[in-house]
């Protein structure tokens, strides 16, 4: 099988990820932070080493600002529900993933917040000037993606961050598609909260992610429970990261994330350049085929396209029968498809990863050529 669905989750994982998870389960599978014996201490060390590595990647000196999450959706929900209050206004965009759109839309429908969704320009970019025009005196939060999972266009979050700093508004950035591929510099961006997955560009396992919270930003816990700290109190601790990490953490997943992340970051520059080159080559080849419409620009790290007259899911199924894994449909991002005019058909998304090669792209082009007839 040629796997070209890395925007959903990276596969195959490097061997170090798998081995780290196996070691965590077989050699120190105790509950971190819940006892004083050697196995629990070693489990805690695994967690804190990974937390320190994430902090270092973000340019954060205080690793307690990093909170583990089950995935980017979990991190985004923790951030959104943890900072907005009744009567707040929130600004987001039409190109967001449902991990942002759904919690915000539910809060808006229930009357907790008011919501403004900024449309992209003709190139698929969210302009800082449009975000600023959408702000009101009651705006508390701007939530935006660093890169659309359909368009593959990097957004100028630093420009939006300058607007947010000037207006005293929190900025939440969704790095689901860029963590492990592009540098993440939340302090330079003027970012208040940053959500990321572990299972995509960082090459960790499913069910891992993290939320970074800037100093001075308070996030109310989405869950309350055991933290291994202040157990004499029936109330949730306020200190970070305990406040937002109730319950037993995914120790083997965090061990795998740490190993995968080190591998990914060691190869980040060359991997990103290679992935963009593969996508540019694929884009050019597809544009030479009849009845193909490509939606992503040159220089993107994924390619979205359609075959005229054939639903995207049908194209994806035909490619699957040729042992090529891609994704068809709406990709949990309905606003992007409204923008593209593909809400009814969806799009075929091809997302190479660090393990792919030119021969994989060539095989895909041959398979698509057969579909177009």
Short mmCIF file of C-alpha atoms in Angstrom, two decimals:
data_model
loop_
_atom_site.label_atom_id
_atom_site.label_comp_id
_atom_site.label_asym_id
_atom_site.label_seq_id
_atom_site.Cartn_x
_atom_site.Cartn_y
_atom_site.Cartn_z
CA UNK A 1 0.00 0.00 0.00
CA UNK A 2 1.26 3.49 -0.91
CA UNK A 3 0.19 5.70 1.98
CA UNK A 4 -0.54 9.34 1.03
CA UNK A 5 -2.87 10.39 3.86
CA UNK A 6 -0.35 11.92 6.27
CA UNK A 7 -2.50 15.02 6.85
CA UNK A 8 -4.86 12.70 8.75
CA UNK A 9 -2.11 10.81 10.56
CA UNK A 10 1.46 9.94 9.66
CA UNK A 11 2.25 6.39 8.62
CA UNK A 12 4.37 4.38 8.82
CA UNK A 13 5.86 5.54 12.09
CA UNK A 14 9.63 5.38 12.55
CA UNK A 15 10.86 2.32 14.37
CA UNK A 16 11.97 4.41 17.34
CA UNK A 17 8.33 5.40 18.02
CA UNK A 18 7.18 1.79 18.17
CA UNK A 19 10.14 0.70 20.30
CA UNK A 20 9.66 3.52 22.81
CA UNK A 21 6.01 2.59 23.26
CA UNK A 22 6.89 -1.07 23.77
CA UNK A 23 9.52 -0.19 26.37
CA UNK A 24 7.08 2.02 28.29
CA UNK A 25 4.56 -0.83 28.45
CA UNK A 26 7.00 -3.61 29.23
CA UNK A 27 9.56 -1.93 31.47
CA UNK A 28 7.86 0.92 33.36
CA UNK A 29 4.11 0.73 32.84
CA UNK A 30 3.26 2.31 36.20
CA UNK A 31 1.04 5.35 36.72
CA UNK A 32 3.15 8.54 36.52
CA UNK A 33 2.79 10.88 39.45
CA UNK A 34 0.67 8.49 41.49
CA UNK A 35 3.24 6.75 43.71
CA UNK A 36 6.79 7.02 45.03
CA UNK A 37 8.13 3.67 43.85
CA UNK A 38 10.78 3.41 41.16
CA UNK A 39 8.44 2.41 38.34
CA UNK A 40 6.14 5.38 38.95
CA UNK A 41 9.13 7.73 39.15
CA UNK A 42 10.48 6.37 35.86
CA UNK A 43 7.04 6.79 34.25
CA UNK A 44 6.98 10.39 35.45
CA UNK A 45 10.44 10.94 34.00
CA UNK A 46 9.24 9.75 30.58
CA UNK A 47 6.40 12.26 30.68
CA UNK A 48 8.54 15.16 31.80
CA UNK A 49 11.27 14.47 29.25
CA UNK A 50 8.68 14.67 26.49
CA UNK A 51 7.16 17.81 27.99
CA UNK A 52 10.61 19.43 28.10
CA UNK A 53 11.23 18.49 24.45
CA UNK A 54 7.94 20.07 23.36
CA UNK A 55 8.71 23.22 25.34
CA UNK A 56 12.15 23.46 23.78
CA UNK A 57 10.62 23.06 20.30
CA UNK A 58 8.33 26.02 21.05
CA UNK A 59 11.01 28.23 22.55
CA UNK A 60 9.40 27.93 25.98
CA UNK A 61 11.65 27.93 29.07
CA UNK A 62 8.90 26.86 31.49
CA UNK A 63 7.83 23.35 30.53
CA UNK A 64 4.84 23.51 32.88
CA UNK A 65 3.17 25.71 30.22
CA UNK A 66 2.83 22.54 28.09
CA UNK A 67 -0.19 20.33 28.79
CA UNK A 68 -0.64 16.87 27.28
CA UNK A 69 -3.84 16.25 25.32
CA UNK A 70 -5.46 13.31 23.58
CA UNK A 71 -5.20 15.00 20.17
CA UNK A 72 -5.49 18.47 18.63
CA UNK A 73 -9.29 18.42 19.02
CA UNK A 74 -8.90 17.79 22.74
CA UNK A 75 -6.35 20.60 23.04
CA UNK A 76 -8.52 23.05 21.08
CA UNK A 77 -11.61 22.26 23.12
CA UNK A 78 -9.65 22.69 26.35
CA UNK A 79 -8.43 26.07 25.14
CA UNK A 80 -11.77 27.34 23.79
CA UNK A 81 -13.96 26.23 26.67
CA UNK A 82 -11.29 27.21 29.15
CA UNK A 83 -10.93 30.88 28.17
CA UNK A 84 -14.27 32.11 26.80
CA UNK A 85 -16.91 33.48 29.13
CA UNK A 86 -20.57 34.32 28.80
CA UNK A 87 -21.04 37.44 26.69
CA UNK A 88 -17.68 37.18 24.92
CA UNK A 89 -17.23 37.70 21.20
CA UNK A 90 -14.94 35.32 19.28
CA UNK A 91 -13.42 35.71 15.81
CA UNK A 92 -12.41 32.73 13.69
CA UNK A 93 -12.37 31.94 9.96
CA UNK A 94 -14.27 29.94 7.37
CA UNK A 95 -11.24 27.75 6.60
CA UNK A 96 -11.05 26.22 10.08
CA UNK A 97 -11.34 22.54 10.91
CA UNK A 98 -14.49 21.42 12.74
CA UNK A 99 -12.33 21.06 15.86
CA UNK A 100 -12.56 24.85 16.03
CA UNK A 101 -15.82 25.50 14.19
CA UNK A 102 -17.98 23.07 16.14
CA UNK A 103 -17.17 24.12 19.72
CA UNK A 104 -17.45 27.78 18.73
CA UNK A 105 -20.69 27.21 16.82
CA UNK A 106 -22.22 25.31 19.75
CA UNK A 107 -21.26 28.10 22.14
CA UNK A 108 -22.77 30.62 19.74
CA UNK A 109 -25.99 28.64 19.24
CA UNK A 110 -26.44 28.30 23.00
CA UNK A 111 -26.02 32.06 23.43
CA UNK A 112 -22.81 31.90 25.46
CA UNK A 113 -20.79 33.84 22.86
CA UNK A 114 -21.24 35.73 19.63
CA UNK A 115 -19.14 34.53 16.70
CA UNK A 116 -17.74 36.11 13.55
CA UNK A 117 -16.17 33.92 10.83
CA UNK A 118 -13.78 35.79 8.53
CA UNK A 119 -13.69 34.57 4.90
CA UNK A 120 -10.36 33.97 3.12
CA UNK A 121 -9.18 36.07 0.21
CA UNK A 122 -9.06 34.62 -3.30
CA UNK A 123 -5.76 32.88 -2.49
CA UNK A 124 -7.15 31.16 0.58
CA UNK A 125 -5.42 33.47 3.06
CA UNK A 126 -6.89 35.05 6.16
CA UNK A 127 -5.85 38.69 6.21
CA UNK A 128 -4.94 40.39 9.48
CA UNK A 129 -6.80 43.51 8.31
CA UNK A 130 -10.02 41.47 7.94
CA UNK A 131 -9.53 39.98 11.40
CA UNK A 132 -9.03 43.45 12.88
CA UNK A 133 -12.22 44.74 11.23
CA UNK A 134 -14.12 41.86 12.82
CA UNK A 135 -12.98 42.71 16.36
CA UNK A 136 -15.37 44.40 18.79
CA UNK A 137 -14.90 45.73 22.32
CA UNK A 138 -16.22 42.35 23.56
CA UNK A 139 -13.83 40.19 21.52
CA UNK A 140 -11.88 37.90 23.82
CA UNK A 141 -10.44 35.30 21.46
CA UNK A 142 -9.26 34.89 17.88
CA UNK A 143 -8.91 31.24 16.82
CA UNK A 144 -7.20 30.36 13.55
CA UNK A 145 -5.30 27.61 11.79
CA UNK A 146 -1.63 27.84 10.90
CA UNK A 147 -2.38 25.84 7.73
CA UNK A 148 -5.64 24.61 6.22
CA UNK A 149 -5.92 20.83 5.96
CA UNK A 150 -7.51 21.24 2.51
CA UNK A 151 -5.69 24.20 0.95
CA UNK A 152 -2.22 23.59 2.39
CA UNK A 153 -1.69 27.37 2.59
CA UNK A 154 0.40 28.67 5.49
CA UNK A 155 -1.35 31.56 7.22
CA UNK A 156 0.37 34.71 8.47
CA UNK A 157 -0.38 34.11 12.15
CA UNK A 158 2.30 36.62 13.18
CA UNK A 159 0.39 39.44 11.44
CA UNK A 160 -2.80 38.40 13.20
CA UNK A 161 -0.85 38.13 16.45
CA UNK A 162 0.29 41.75 16.14
CA UNK A 163 -3.34 42.82 15.80
CA UNK A 164 -4.35 40.72 18.81
CA UNK A 165 -1.55 42.11 20.99
CA UNK A 166 -2.47 45.67 20.05
CA UNK A 167 -6.14 45.09 20.83
CA UNK A 168 -5.64 42.97 23.96
CA UNK A 169 -7.22 39.83 22.47
CA UNK A 170 -6.13 36.22 23.01
CA UNK A 171 -4.89 34.30 19.94
CA UNK A 172 -5.32 30.53 19.68
CA UNK A 173 -3.40 28.86 16.82
CA UNK A 174 -4.23 25.39 15.50
CA UNK A 175 -0.97 23.76 14.36
CA UNK A 176 -2.48 20.42 13.37
CA UNK A 177 -0.92 20.53 9.90
CA UNK A 178 2.38 22.22 10.71
CA UNK A 179 3.71 20.71 13.94
CA UNK A 180 6.84 18.81 12.97
CA UNK A 181 6.90 20.35 9.47
CA UNK A 182 7.37 24.08 10.10
CA UNK A 183 8.88 26.02 13.02
CA UNK A 184 6.35 27.00 15.68
CA UNK A 185 7.30 30.24 17.43
CA UNK A 186 4.37 31.25 19.64
CA UNK A 187 6.23 34.09 21.37
CA UNK A 188 7.27 35.62 18.04
CA UNK A 189 3.73 35.17 16.74
CA UNK A 190 2.16 36.89 19.72
CA UNK A 191 0.24 33.71 20.35
CA UNK A 192 -1.64 33.03 23.62
CA UNK A 193 -2.49 29.36 23.10
CA UNK A 194 -1.17 26.78 20.63
CA UNK A 195 -2.68 23.35 19.96
CA UNK A 196 -0.83 20.55 18.21
CA UNK A 197 -1.14 16.82 17.46
CA UNK A 198 1.44 14.21 18.25
CA UNK A 199 0.32 11.73 15.61
CA UNK A 200 0.89 13.74 12.41
CA UNK A 201 4.11 15.60 11.58
CA UNK A 202 5.69 14.79 14.94
CA UNK A 203 5.47 11.06 14.07
CA UNK A 204 4.01 10.01 17.41
CA UNK A 205 1.17 7.52 17.91
CA UNK A 206 -2.57 8.08 17.77
CA UNK A 207 -4.16 9.68 20.83
CA UNK A 208 -1.39 12.18 21.55
CA UNK A 209 -1.21 15.96 21.40
CA UNK A 210 -0.42 19.03 23.46
CA UNK A 211 -1.61 22.52 24.34
CA UNK A 212 0.81 25.36 25.06
CA UNK A 213 -0.46 28.23 27.21
CA UNK A 214 1.33 31.56 27.44
CA UNK A 215 2.30 32.98 30.83
CA UNK A 216 -0.50 35.08 32.28
CA UNK A 217 -3.23 33.22 30.38
CA UNK A 218 -5.65 31.36 32.63
CA UNK A 219 -7.49 28.30 31.27
CA UNK A 220 -10.32 26.81 33.33
CA UNK A 221 -10.10 22.99 33.39
CA UNK A 222 -12.48 21.11 31.11
CA UNK A 223 -12.22 18.08 33.42
CA UNK A 224 -11.62 17.74 37.14
CA UNK A 225 -10.21 14.74 38.95
CA UNK A 226 -7.11 13.07 40.28
CA UNK A 227 -3.80 14.74 39.51
CA UNK A 228 -1.49 13.12 42.06
CA UNK A 229 -1.09 16.55 43.70
CA UNK A 230 -2.97 18.32 46.52
CA UNK A 231 -4.96 15.13 47.08
CA UNK A 232 -6.16 16.42 50.47
CA UNK A 233 -8.36 18.95 48.66
CA UNK A 234 -11.67 18.21 46.95
CA UNK A 235 -11.00 21.09 44.56
CA UNK A 236 -8.96 21.07 41.36
CA UNK A 237 -5.38 22.34 41.73
CA UNK A 238 -4.70 25.65 39.98
CA UNK A 239 -1.03 25.05 39.26
CA UNK A 240 0.12 24.10 35.78
CA UNK A 241 0.13 21.54 34.27
CA UNK A 242 -1.81 19.62 36.96
CA UNK A 243 -4.87 21.84 36.58
CA UNK A 244 -5.46 20.54 33.04
CA UNK A 245 -4.13 16.97 33.31
CA UNK A 246 -6.65 15.05 35.40
CA UNK A 247 -6.59 11.28 35.26
CA UNK A 248 -4.08 8.73 34.07
CA UNK A 249 -2.05 9.96 31.14
CA UNK A 250 -1.23 8.02 27.96
CA UNK A 251 2.26 6.95 29.03
CA UNK A 252 3.10 4.67 26.08
CA UNK A 253 1.74 7.28 23.70
CA UNK A 254 3.81 10.04 25.29
CA UNK A 255 6.91 7.82 25.19
CA UNK A 256 6.28 7.19 21.49
CA UNK A 257 5.65 10.88 20.87
CA UNK A 258 8.95 11.81 22.46
CA UNK A 259 10.87 9.38 20.26
CA UNK A 260 8.95 10.25 17.09
CA UNK A 261 9.29 13.97 17.73
CA UNK A 262 13.06 13.75 18.08
CA UNK A 263 13.23 11.88 14.79
CA UNK A 264 10.91 14.35 13.05
CA UNK A 265 12.72 17.45 14.30
CA UNK A 266 16.11 16.05 13.33
CA UNK A 267 14.85 15.76 9.72
CA UNK A 268 12.34 18.65 9.64
CA UNK A 269 14.06 20.92 7.12
CA UNK A 270 14.87 18.27 4.55
CA UNK A 271 11.52 16.53 5.06
CA UNK A 272 9.49 19.70 4.49
CA UNK A 273 11.43 20.57 1.34
CA UNK A 274 11.00 17.03 0.03
CA UNK A 275 7.24 16.98 0.75
CA UNK A 276 6.72 20.34 -0.99
CA UNK A 277 8.76 19.13 -3.97
CA UNK A 278 6.64 15.99 -4.20
CA UNK A 279 3.45 18.05 -4.04
CA UNK A 280 4.66 20.49 -6.69
CA UNK A 281 5.55 17.58 -8.96
CA UNK A 282 2.17 15.94 -8.35
CA UNK A 283 0.33 19.20 -8.95
CA UNK A 284 2.10 19.70 -12.28
CA UNK A 285 1.43 16.14 -13.40
CA UNK A 286 -2.24 16.32 -12.47
CA UNK A 287 -2.72 19.58 -14.36
CA UNK A 288 -1.51 17.79 -17.48
CA UNK A 289 -4.34 15.25 -17.21
CA UNK A 290 -7.79 15.87 -18.68
CA UNK A 291 -10.79 16.69 -16.48
CA UNK A 292 -8.69 17.47 -13.39
CA UNK A 293 -9.14 20.51 -11.20
CA UNK A 294 -6.44 21.25 -8.61
CA UNK A 295 -7.30 23.52 -5.66
CA UNK A 296 -3.96 23.88 -3.91
CA UNK A 297 -1.28 26.35 -5.02
CA UNK A 298 2.36 25.77 -5.86
CA UNK A 299 4.49 25.39 -2.75
CA UNK A 300 1.83 23.68 -0.63
CA UNK A 301 2.54 20.57 1.44
CA UNK A 302 -0.55 18.71 0.23
CA UNK A 303 -2.58 18.55 -2.97
CA UNK A 304 -6.38 18.67 -3.20
CA UNK A 305 -8.07 17.95 -6.52
CA UNK A 306 -11.17 16.57 -8.21
CA UNK A 307 -11.88 14.57 -11.31
CA UNK A 308 -14.75 16.20 -13.18
CA UNK A 309 -17.97 14.22 -12.97
CA UNK A 310 -16.73 11.78 -10.32
CA UNK A 311 -17.33 12.20 -6.59
CA UNK A 312 -14.16 12.54 -4.55
CA UNK A 313 -15.03 9.48 -2.45
CA UNK A 314 -15.34 7.41 -5.62
CA UNK A 315 -11.92 8.54 -6.79
CA UNK A 316 -10.44 7.73 -3.38
CA UNK A 317 -12.07 4.28 -3.45
CA UNK A 318 -10.70 3.62 -6.94
CA UNK A 319 -7.22 4.60 -5.77
CA UNK A 320 -7.60 2.35 -2.75
CA UNK A 321 -8.30 -0.56 -5.09
CA UNK A 322 -4.94 0.29 -6.70
CA UNK A 323 -3.29 0.11 -3.24
CA UNK A 324 -2.98 3.90 -2.87
CA UNK A 325 -4.37 5.50 0.29
CA UNK A 326 -5.68 9.08 -0.02
CA UNK A 327 -8.67 10.85 1.48
CA UNK A 328 -11.85 11.95 -0.26
CA UNK A 329 -14.72 13.98 1.15
CA UNK A 330 -14.99 17.19 3.16
CA UNK A 331 -12.04 16.60 5.54
CA UNK A 332 -14.03 17.98 8.51
CA UNK A 333 -13.67 21.48 7.03
CA UNK A 334 -17.02 22.53 5.48
CA UNK A 335 -16.14 26.23 5.31
CA UNK A 336 -13.20 25.57 2.99
CA UNK A 337 -15.43 23.60 0.66
CA UNK A 338 -18.00 26.38 0.60
CA UNK A 339 -15.15 28.69 -0.39
CA UNK A 340 -14.01 26.26 -3.13
CA UNK A 341 -17.54 25.45 -4.28
CA UNK A 342 -17.01 21.76 -3.47
CA UNK A 343 -19.39 21.32 -0.54
CA UNK A 344 -21.39 18.79 -2.55
CA UNK A 345 -18.50 16.82 -4.01
CA UNK A 346 -15.68 17.23 -1.51
CA UNK A 347 -12.14 16.85 -2.80
CA UNK A 348 -9.44 14.22 -3.08
CA UNK A 349 -6.58 15.09 -0.75
CA UNK A 350 -3.08 13.73 -1.26
CA UNK A 351 -0.67 14.37 1.61
CA UNK A 352 2.82 12.88 1.33
CA UNK A 353 4.97 12.33 4.37
CA UNK A 354 8.58 11.85 5.26
CA UNK A 355 8.48 8.19 4.16
CA UNK A 356 7.19 8.87 0.62
CA UNK A 357 9.14 9.12 -2.63
CA UNK A 358 8.88 10.26 -6.25
CA UNK A 359 7.89 6.72 -7.27
CA UNK A 360 4.82 6.99 -5.00
CA UNK A 361 3.74 10.18 -6.78
CA UNK A 362 4.32 8.59 -10.17
CA UNK A 363 2.16 5.60 -9.19
CA UNK A 364 -0.62 7.94 -8.09
CA UNK A 365 -0.52 9.89 -11.35
CA UNK A 366 -0.74 6.67 -13.37
CA UNK A 367 -3.72 5.54 -11.30
CA UNK A 368 -5.52 8.88 -11.70
CA UNK A 369 -4.84 8.80 -15.45
CA UNK A 370 -6.65 5.44 -15.63
CA UNK A 371 -9.61 6.92 -13.75
CA UNK A 372 -9.85 9.89 -16.13
CA UNK A 373 -9.87 7.44 -19.01
#
